[in-house]
Amino acid sequence: MTLHSMWEPFPTLQNDLTKTLAIMENSLHIKNKDVEQAIIEMIRAGGKLLRPAYQILFAQFGTEKDENKILALAAAIEMLHTATLIHDDIVDDSDLRRNLPTVRARFGNATAVYAGDYLFVACFRIMADYATSMKSLQMNSRSMEKILAGELGQMDKHYYTEVTVEDYLENISGKTAELFALSCAIGAFESGSTKMFAKKASEIGHDIGMAFQILDDILDYSQDRNAIGKPVLEDVRQGIYSLPLLYALEQNPTALKPLLAKKEQMTPDEALAVLHIVEETKGVERAQKLATKYTDDALKAIQKLPNHPDGVKETLLEITKLILHREN
């Protein structure tokens, strides 16, 4: 099972993540082979496995070193993440993810729905088997509620040109940052760290997730289809208005709103005009500045973590810099 090349400089973590993927596949017990195959293909689709990686790393700070438990909970977190991706692609009618056909495109919406639902169930089954207290299950369920709230908030604002920067930040806090926060917190809490340390881990994960999503949204305005696995300005055509565009709307609504009113009928030339306005109003630069703030906050907080004999803090710093100073 091949992992993303970013893990090659971290052989111990690479090995743990390979085991995490194996746990995910071995936990599948589905009679419907279409659903099972859909999930297996999604698991093997080449995701970076960032959330389980952060969970595994924060688990190293605790007093309890139960490898089976750590990796099982990492698998549960990645199952939850994979389920949200499958459901996202259904809602967005997306045909591509990571330059590969989505589950819905390959197997149809019905199979995709059941695949996502099964992964939610599998996530909670593993959590129930390995979590040492109801606290972790409560954290997981509350996080799922926040993730759903973020997704619904985004869906409610489709093609809505009055959406604010504050609305956007609230939505991505649930949609993306919450799962990073949960990964770090569960890793810390379930390995015997204090509640205070788990809370700090959660805050670090939240800042990482906010920066990660803003940078991901910036790519829609700065990279080509092959770099990010979807057409440039695809989010705009789907009525998803992210931070660079929102900053541009603040500066030049008169020029932008007629173009956005075309919705999914927007032509390539009109999309290019939107892109030029975002560039002229420095929407990308302003979004990058906010992403940098979240990144700096996360890195400063990681620097304050206790030193670890296995260099875990240094690994956290390296990985966070790697994913938050990226071009794809």
PDB file of C-alpha atoms in Angstrom, residues 42-170:
ATOM      1  CA  MET A  42     -11.427   5.768  -1.696  1.00  0.00           C
ATOM      2  CA  ILE A  43      -9.039   4.549   1.026  1.00  0.00           C
ATOM      3  CA  ARG A  44      -6.382   3.830  -1.598  1.00  0.00           C
ATOM      4  CA  ALA A  45      -6.928   7.051  -3.549  1.00  0.00           C
ATOM      5  CA  GLY A  46      -3.762   8.735  -2.334  1.00  0.00           C
ATOM      6  CA  GLY A  47      -4.910  11.057   0.444  1.00  0.00           C
ATOM      7  CA  LYS A  48      -2.248  12.616   2.638  1.00  0.00           C
ATOM      8  CA  LEU A  49      -3.624  11.105   5.890  1.00  0.00           C
ATOM      9  CA  LEU A  50      -2.896  14.346   7.734  1.00  0.00           C
ATOM     10  CA  ARG A  51      -5.533  13.917  10.421  1.00  0.00           C
ATOM     11  CA  PRO A  52      -4.436  10.454  11.569  1.00  0.00           C
ATOM     12  CA  ALA A  53      -0.816  11.647  11.399  1.00  0.00           C
ATOM     13  CA  TYR A  54      -1.532  14.481  13.830  1.00  0.00           C
ATOM     14  CA  GLN A  55      -3.470  12.110  16.065  1.00  0.00           C
ATOM     15  CA  ILE A  56      -0.557   9.648  16.176  1.00  0.00           C
ATOM     16  CA  LEU A  57       1.969  12.409  16.877  1.00  0.00           C
ATOM     17  CA  PHE A  58      -0.003  14.010  19.714  1.00  0.00           C
ATOM     18  CA  ALA A  59      -0.504  10.551  21.232  1.00  0.00           C
ATOM     19  CA  GLN A  60       3.277  10.368  21.745  1.00  0.00           C
ATOM     20  CA  PHE A  61       3.098  13.052  24.451  1.00  0.00           C
ATOM     21  CA  GLY A  62       0.901  10.890  26.696  1.00  0.00           C
ATOM     22  CA  THR A  63       1.858   8.467  29.437  1.00  0.00           C
ATOM     23  CA  GLU A  64       0.061   5.494  27.835  1.00  0.00           C
ATOM     24  CA  LYS A  65       1.724   3.860  24.815  1.00  0.00           C
ATOM     25  CA  ASP A  66      -0.819   1.388  23.436  1.00  0.00           C
ATOM     26  CA  GLU A  67       0.064   1.172  19.743  1.00  0.00           C
ATOM     27  CA  ASN A  68      -3.016  -0.873  18.803  1.00  0.00           C
ATOM     28  CA  LYS A  69      -5.298   1.695  20.372  1.00  0.00           C
ATOM     29  CA  ILE A  70      -3.476   4.696  18.900  1.00  0.00           C
ATOM     30  CA  LEU A  71      -3.600   3.303  15.368  1.00  0.00           C
ATOM     31  CA  ALA A  72      -7.187   2.086  15.660  1.00  0.00           C
ATOM     32  CA  LEU A  73      -8.336   5.543  16.721  1.00  0.00           C
ATOM     33  CA  ALA A  74      -6.282   7.067  13.898  1.00  0.00           C
ATOM     34  CA  ALA A  75      -8.138   4.751  11.501  1.00  0.00           C
ATOM     35  CA  ALA A  76     -11.463   5.878  12.986  1.00  0.00           C
ATOM     36  CA  ILE A  77     -10.603   9.527  12.402  1.00  0.00           C
ATOM     37  CA  GLU A  78      -9.606   8.877   8.784  1.00  0.00           C
ATOM     38  CA  MET A  79     -12.822   6.900   8.247  1.00  0.00           C
ATOM     39  CA  LEU A  80     -14.792   9.892   9.492  1.00  0.00           C
ATOM     40  CA  HIS A  81     -12.861  12.178   7.152  1.00  0.00           C
ATOM     41  CA  THR A  82     -13.348   9.821   4.190  1.00  0.00           C
ATOM     42  CA  ALA A  83     -17.089   9.645   4.875  1.00  0.00           C
ATOM     43  CA  THR A  84     -17.374  13.435   4.778  1.00  0.00           C
ATOM     44  CA  LEU A  85     -15.479  13.552   1.464  1.00  0.00           C
ATOM     45  CA  ILE A  86     -17.771  10.967  -0.138  1.00  0.00           C
ATOM     46  CA  HIS A  87     -20.846  12.861   0.995  1.00  0.00           C
ATOM     47  CA  ASP A  88     -19.341  16.196  -0.106  1.00  0.00           C
ATOM     48  CA  ASP A  89     -18.882  14.846  -3.620  1.00  0.00           C
ATOM     49  CA  ILE A  90     -22.526  13.718  -3.717  1.00  0.00           C
ATOM     50  CA  VAL A  91     -23.797  17.137  -2.648  1.00  0.00           C
ATOM     51  CA  ASP A  92     -21.468  18.948  -5.074  1.00  0.00           C
ATOM     52  CA  ASP A  93     -22.038  16.521  -7.994  1.00  0.00           C
ATOM     53  CA  SER A  94     -18.245  16.220  -8.201  1.00  0.00           C
ATOM     54  CA  ASP A  95     -16.760  13.825 -10.738  1.00  0.00           C
ATOM     55  CA  LEU A  96     -13.110  14.197  -9.740  1.00  0.00           C
ATOM     56  CA  ARG A  97     -11.146  14.096  -6.501  1.00  0.00           C
ATOM     57  CA  ARG A  98      -7.335  13.884  -6.443  1.00  0.00           C
ATOM     58  CA  ASN A  99      -7.485  13.574 -10.244  1.00  0.00           C
ATOM     59  CA  LEU A 100      -9.468  10.313  -9.928  1.00  0.00           C
ATOM     60  CA  PRO A 101     -13.193   9.627 -10.439  1.00  0.00           C
ATOM     61  CA  THR A 102     -15.184  10.151  -7.238  1.00  0.00           C
ATOM     62  CA  VAL A 103     -17.150   7.326  -5.645  1.00  0.00           C
ATOM     63  CA  ARG A 104     -20.415   8.833  -6.903  1.00  0.00           C
ATOM     64  CA  ALA A 105     -19.051   9.168 -10.448  1.00  0.00           C
ATOM     65  CA  ARG A 106     -17.807   5.583 -10.511  1.00  0.00           C
ATOM     66  CA  PHE A 107     -20.564   3.760  -8.634  1.00  0.00           C
ATOM     67  CA  GLY A 108     -23.520   6.190  -8.567  1.00  0.00           C
ATOM     68  CA  ASN A 109     -25.076   8.288  -5.807  1.00  0.00           C
ATOM     69  CA  ALA A 110     -26.863   5.420  -4.056  1.00  0.00           C
ATOM     70  CA  THR A 111     -23.679   3.382  -3.551  1.00  0.00           C
ATOM     71  CA  ALA A 112     -21.813   6.536  -2.506  1.00  0.00           C
ATOM     72  CA  VAL A 113     -24.425   7.377   0.142  1.00  0.00           C
ATOM     73  CA  TYR A 114     -24.255   3.884   1.622  1.00  0.00           C
ATOM     74  CA  ALA A 115     -20.442   3.911   1.505  1.00  0.00           C
ATOM     75  CA  GLY A 116     -20.305   7.174   3.439  1.00  0.00           C
ATOM     76  CA  ASP A 117     -22.917   5.976   5.927  1.00  0.00           C
ATOM     77  CA  TYR A 118     -21.028   2.737   6.521  1.00  0.00           C
ATOM     78  CA  LEU A 119     -17.833   4.657   7.262  1.00  0.00           C
ATOM     79  CA  PHE A 120     -19.630   6.779   9.874  1.00  0.00           C
ATOM     80  CA  VAL A 121     -20.816   3.582  11.556  1.00  0.00           C
ATOM     81  CA  ALA A 122     -17.361   1.991  11.336  1.00  0.00           C
ATOM     82  CA  CYS A 123     -15.799   5.096  12.870  1.00  0.00           C
ATOM     83  CA  PHE A 124     -18.059   4.954  15.916  1.00  0.00           C
ATOM     84  CA  ARG A 125     -17.647   1.176  16.225  1.00  0.00           C
ATOM     85  CA  ILE A 126     -13.882   1.564  16.524  1.00  0.00           C
ATOM     86  CA  MET A 127     -14.228   4.531  18.880  1.00  0.00           C
ATOM     87  CA  ALA A 128     -16.562   2.515  21.116  1.00  0.00           C
ATOM     88  CA  ASP A 129     -14.140  -0.434  21.144  1.00  0.00           C
ATOM     89  CA  TYR A 130     -11.019   1.563  21.983  1.00  0.00           C
ATOM     90  CA  ALA A 131     -11.974   4.848  23.682  1.00  0.00           C
ATOM     91  CA  THR A 132     -11.314   4.721  27.414  1.00  0.00           C
ATOM     92  CA  SER A 133     -14.169   7.024  28.395  1.00  0.00           C
ATOM     93  CA  MET A 134     -17.387   8.566  27.148  1.00  0.00           C
ATOM     94  CA  LYS A 135     -15.471  11.842  26.856  1.00  0.00           C
ATOM     95  CA  SER A 136     -13.893  10.789  23.551  1.00  0.00           C
ATOM     96  CA  LEU A 137     -17.221   9.648  22.125  1.00  0.00           C
ATOM     97  CA  GLN A 138     -18.761  12.959  23.194  1.00  0.00           C
ATOM     98  CA  MET A 139     -15.907  14.853  21.544  1.00  0.00           C
ATOM     99  CA  ASN A 140     -16.394  12.842  18.368  1.00  0.00           C
ATOM    100  CA  SER A 141     -20.155  13.343  18.210  1.00  0.00           C
ATOM    101  CA  ARG A 142     -19.875  17.066  18.945  1.00  0.00           C
ATOM    102  CA  SER A 143     -17.237  17.397  16.253  1.00  0.00           C
ATOM    103  CA  MET A 144     -19.505  15.647  13.753  1.00  0.00           C
ATOM    104  CA  GLU A 145     -22.236  18.120  14.646  1.00  0.00           C
ATOM    105  CA  LYS A 146     -19.882  21.050  14.021  1.00  0.00           C
ATOM    106  CA  ILE A 147     -18.679  19.532  10.741  1.00  0.00           C
ATOM    107  CA  LEU A 148     -22.274  19.159   9.577  1.00  0.00           C
ATOM    108  CA  ALA A 149     -23.070  22.709  10.674  1.00  0.00           C
ATOM    109  CA  GLY A 150     -20.152  23.981   8.604  1.00  0.00           C
ATOM    110  CA  GLU A 151     -21.281  21.996   5.563  1.00  0.00           C
ATOM    111  CA  LEU A 152     -24.869  23.200   5.942  1.00  0.00           C
ATOM    112  CA  GLY A 153     -23.680  26.769   6.414  1.00  0.00           C
ATOM    113  CA  GLN A 154     -21.775  26.565   3.151  1.00  0.00           C
ATOM    114  CA  MET A 155     -24.712  24.954   1.349  1.00  0.00           C
ATOM    115  CA  ASP A 156     -27.124  27.610   2.628  1.00  0.00           C
ATOM    116  CA  LYS A 157     -24.896  30.306   1.136  1.00  0.00           C
ATOM    117  CA  HIS A 158     -24.603  28.853  -2.393  1.00  0.00           C
ATOM    118  CA  TYR A 159     -24.621  31.684  -4.947  1.00  0.00           C
ATOM    119  CA  TYR A 160     -25.213  34.175  -2.128  1.00  0.00           C
ATOM    120  CA  THR A 161     -23.135  37.258  -2.856  1.00  0.00           C
ATOM    121  CA  GLU A 162     -23.818  38.819   0.545  1.00  0.00           C
ATOM    122  CA  VAL A 163     -21.922  36.096   2.414  1.00  0.00           C
ATOM    123  CA  THR A 164     -19.385  37.697   4.760  1.00  0.00           C
ATOM    124  CA  VAL A 165     -15.825  36.845   5.659  1.00  0.00           C
ATOM    125  CA  GLU A 166     -17.122  36.010   9.147  1.00  0.00           C
ATOM    126  CA  ASP A 167     -19.647  33.566   7.651  1.00  0.00           C
ATOM    127  CA  TYR A 168     -16.881  31.908   5.683  1.00  0.00           C
ATOM    128  CA  LEU A 169     -14.573  31.559   8.696  1.00  0.00           C
ATOM    129  CA  GLU A 170     -17.382  30.088  10.772  1.00  0.00           C
TER     130      GLU A 170
END
